[in-house]
Coordinates of C-alpha atoms in Angstrom, one line a residue:
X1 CA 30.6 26.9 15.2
X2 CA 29.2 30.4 15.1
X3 CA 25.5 31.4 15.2
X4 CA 24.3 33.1 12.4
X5 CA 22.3 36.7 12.4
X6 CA 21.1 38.0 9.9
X7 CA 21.5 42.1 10.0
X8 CA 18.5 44.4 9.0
X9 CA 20.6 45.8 6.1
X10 CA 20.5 42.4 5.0
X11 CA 17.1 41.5 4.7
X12 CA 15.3 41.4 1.5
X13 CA 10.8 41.9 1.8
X14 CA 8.6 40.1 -1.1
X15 CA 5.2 40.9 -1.0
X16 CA 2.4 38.0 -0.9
X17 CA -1.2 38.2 -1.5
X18 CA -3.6 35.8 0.5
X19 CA -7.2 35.3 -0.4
X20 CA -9.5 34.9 3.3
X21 CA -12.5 34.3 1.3
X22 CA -14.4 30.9 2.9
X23 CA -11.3 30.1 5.0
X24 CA -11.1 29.9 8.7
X25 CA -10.3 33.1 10.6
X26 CA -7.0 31.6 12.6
X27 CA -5.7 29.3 9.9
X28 CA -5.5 32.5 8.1
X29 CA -4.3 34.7 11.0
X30 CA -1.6 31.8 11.9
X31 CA 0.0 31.8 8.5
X32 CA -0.2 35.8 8.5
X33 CA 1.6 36.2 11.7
X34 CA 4.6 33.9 10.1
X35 CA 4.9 35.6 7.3
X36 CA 4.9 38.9 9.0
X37 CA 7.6 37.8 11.6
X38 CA 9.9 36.2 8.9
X39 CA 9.6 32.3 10.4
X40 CA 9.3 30.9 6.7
X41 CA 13.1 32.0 5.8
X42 CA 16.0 29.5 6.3
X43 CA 17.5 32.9 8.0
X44 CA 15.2 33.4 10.9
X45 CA 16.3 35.9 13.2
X46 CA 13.6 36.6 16.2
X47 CA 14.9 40.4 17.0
X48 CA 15.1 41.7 13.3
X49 CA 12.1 42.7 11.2
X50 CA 13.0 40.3 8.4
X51 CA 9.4 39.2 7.9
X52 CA 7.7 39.7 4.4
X53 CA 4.8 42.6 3.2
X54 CA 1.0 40.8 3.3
X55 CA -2.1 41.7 1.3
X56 CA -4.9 40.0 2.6
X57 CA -8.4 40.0 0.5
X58 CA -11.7 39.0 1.5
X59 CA -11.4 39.6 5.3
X60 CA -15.3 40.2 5.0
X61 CA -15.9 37.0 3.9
X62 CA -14.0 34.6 6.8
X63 CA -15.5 32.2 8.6
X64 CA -15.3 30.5 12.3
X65 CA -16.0 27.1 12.5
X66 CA -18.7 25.6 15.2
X67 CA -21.1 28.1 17.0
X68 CA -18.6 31.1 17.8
X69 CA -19.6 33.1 15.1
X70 CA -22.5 33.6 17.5
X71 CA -20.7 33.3 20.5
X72 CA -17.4 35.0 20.0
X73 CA -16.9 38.2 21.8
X74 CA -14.9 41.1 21.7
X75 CA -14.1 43.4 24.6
X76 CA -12.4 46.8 25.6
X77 CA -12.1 48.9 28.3
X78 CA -12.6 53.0 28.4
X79 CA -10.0 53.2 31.3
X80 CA -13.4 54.4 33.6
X81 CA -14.8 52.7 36.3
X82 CA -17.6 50.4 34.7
X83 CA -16.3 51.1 31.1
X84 CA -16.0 47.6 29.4
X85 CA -17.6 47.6 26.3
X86 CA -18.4 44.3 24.5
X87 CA -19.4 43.4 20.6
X88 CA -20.5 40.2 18.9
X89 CA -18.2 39.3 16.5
X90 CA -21.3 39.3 14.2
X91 CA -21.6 43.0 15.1
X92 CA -18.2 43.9 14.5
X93 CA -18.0 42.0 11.2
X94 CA -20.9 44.9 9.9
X95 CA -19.1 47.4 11.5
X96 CA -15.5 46.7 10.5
X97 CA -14.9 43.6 8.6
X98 CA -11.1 44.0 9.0
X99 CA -11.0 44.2 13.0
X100 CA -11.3 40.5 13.7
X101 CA -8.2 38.8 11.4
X102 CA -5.9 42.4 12.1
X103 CA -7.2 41.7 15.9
X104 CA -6.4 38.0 15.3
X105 CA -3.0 38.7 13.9
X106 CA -2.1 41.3 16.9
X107 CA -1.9 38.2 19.1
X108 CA 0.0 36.0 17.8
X109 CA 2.6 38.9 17.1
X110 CA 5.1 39.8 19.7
X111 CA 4.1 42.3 22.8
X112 CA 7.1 44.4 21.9
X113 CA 7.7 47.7 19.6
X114 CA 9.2 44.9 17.1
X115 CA 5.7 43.5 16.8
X116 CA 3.6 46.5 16.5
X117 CA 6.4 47.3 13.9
X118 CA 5.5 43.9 11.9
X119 CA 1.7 44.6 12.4
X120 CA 2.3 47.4 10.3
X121 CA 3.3 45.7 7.0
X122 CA 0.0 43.5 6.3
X123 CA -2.8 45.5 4.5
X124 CA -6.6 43.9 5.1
X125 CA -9.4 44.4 2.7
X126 CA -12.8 43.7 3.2
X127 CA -13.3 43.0 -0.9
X128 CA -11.4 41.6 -4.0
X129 CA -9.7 45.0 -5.0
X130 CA -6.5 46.2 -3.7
X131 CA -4.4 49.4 -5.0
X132 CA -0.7 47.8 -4.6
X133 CA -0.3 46.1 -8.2
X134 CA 2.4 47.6 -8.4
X135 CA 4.3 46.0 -5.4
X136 CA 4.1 42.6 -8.0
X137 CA 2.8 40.1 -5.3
X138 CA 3.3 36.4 -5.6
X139 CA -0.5 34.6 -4.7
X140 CA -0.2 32.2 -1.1
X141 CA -2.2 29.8 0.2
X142 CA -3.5 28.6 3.1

């Protein structure tokens, strides 16, 4: 038998619309990051970008279960000595309501140029309207 692999020429992108609004931030992110990569398709191939285009609404309006919405942290680094910075997730939610599922979504991508690559093809909005009617996307759930 011979292993099948799909080429890049071959692969053909749909475009899927999920709605965050009162779901859980890495149910959401989970079901993102498989979609992006292309692990839904019966022709799964890990080093092609055969995943499908995401619009993601609502990402101001996802929730953590338990206490870390008060707990949940965020951190960086300057590159300087004594230059990590830290932010609630509270605090970033006012400030960017998109950071934490794109930030979620980062991670479960993979390290490589073909995951920053996939990272590329989902769109987050904080609100209900989006400008790619056009693109015809097929509503998902979660």
């Amino acid at each position: 038998m011979k292993t099948f692999s799909l080429r890049k020429e071959d692969v053909e992108k749909k475009w899927y619309l999920i709605d965050a609004k009162n779901k859980v931030l890495g149910r959401v992110a989970s079901r993102a990051a498989a979609i992006l990569r292309g692990k839904h398709k019966p022709t799964y191939t890990p080093h092609v970008d055969m995943g499908d285009n995401l619009i993601i609404l609502n990402a101001d309006k996802v929730r953590l279960t338990g206490s870390k919405a008060q707990k949940k942290t965020y951190y960086h680094h300057s590159g300087y000595p004594g230059g990590l910075k830290q932010i609630s997730f509270l605090d970033m939610m006012k400030k960017d309501p998109t950071f934490a599922l794109r930030s979620a979504i980062k991670g479960m991508l993979p390290k490589n140029r073909l995951g920053r690559k996939q990272l590329l093809h989902v769109k987050i909005y904080a609100g209900e309207n989006h400008p790619h009617q056009a693109q015809k996307p097929e509503k998902l759930e979660v």
